[in-house]
């Protein structure tokens, strides 16, 4: 736990949160800034600012619980025609709280959530293959 981390304080119980799930590895609670009602954050209980700070077993469990909570949201009676899972790692990706968190939130047609990108640019197969090679030659083991 770090002194000024809001999410560590939620895990410690010194800051309020509307918890929906907690075990020895992760906690899930409603965000105070929801895209839609039922918008959850799933976090590791142990502080990890970024993905690279979190061990893989914790990350796997975080994803398992996120997918289970997505199923629960669909069955909850809340308006939910679809689900987004969203994890922002570092400021350039819009991370604002520096304790890893997976957003799990209901979607429905006509809601106000958008992702803005130019999807029209289609790289050539040669360019895709070049990038794939670059990634394969990276440090993934
Ligand atoms: Zn923290």
PDB file of C-alpha atoms in Angstrom, residues 1 15 27 29-30 39 44 46 64 69 75 86 99 110 115 128 135 141:
ATOM      1  CA  UNK A   1       0.000   0.000   0.000  1.00  0.00           C
ATOM      2  CA  UNK A  15     -11.988   5.234   2.051  1.00  0.00           C
ATOM      3  CA  UNK A  27     -11.534  -6.185  -5.099  1.00  0.00           C
ATOM      4  CA  UNK A  29     -16.483  -1.779  -6.564  1.00  0.00           C
ATOM      5  CA  UNK A  30     -18.628   0.800  -8.327  1.00  0.00           C
ATOM      6  CA  UNK A  39     -19.753   0.514 -14.035  1.00  0.00           C
ATOM      7  CA  UNK A  44      -5.485  -5.972  -7.400  1.00  0.00           C
ATOM      8  CA  UNK A  46      -1.728  -5.263  -3.624  1.00  0.00           C
ATOM      9  CA  UNK A  64     -11.126 -14.101 -14.424  1.00  0.00           C
ATOM     10  CA  UNK A  69     -18.585  -9.840 -13.095  1.00  0.00           C
ATOM     11  CA  UNK A  75     -27.969 -10.974 -15.288  1.00  0.00           C
ATOM     12  CA  UNK A  86     -11.215  -1.467 -20.566  1.00  0.00           C
ATOM     13  CA  UNK A  99      -3.195   1.610  -9.342  1.00  0.00           C
ATOM     14  CA  UNK A 110     -27.689   5.050 -27.594  1.00  0.00           C
ATOM     15  CA  UNK A 115     -14.096   5.673 -28.664  1.00  0.00           C
ATOM     16  CA  UNK A 128       1.431  -5.892 -40.674  1.00  0.00           C
ATOM     17  CA  UNK A 135       6.723  -7.782 -31.702  1.00  0.00           C
ATOM     18  CA  UNK A 141       8.728 -15.271 -23.092  1.00  0.00           C
TER      19      UNK A 141
END
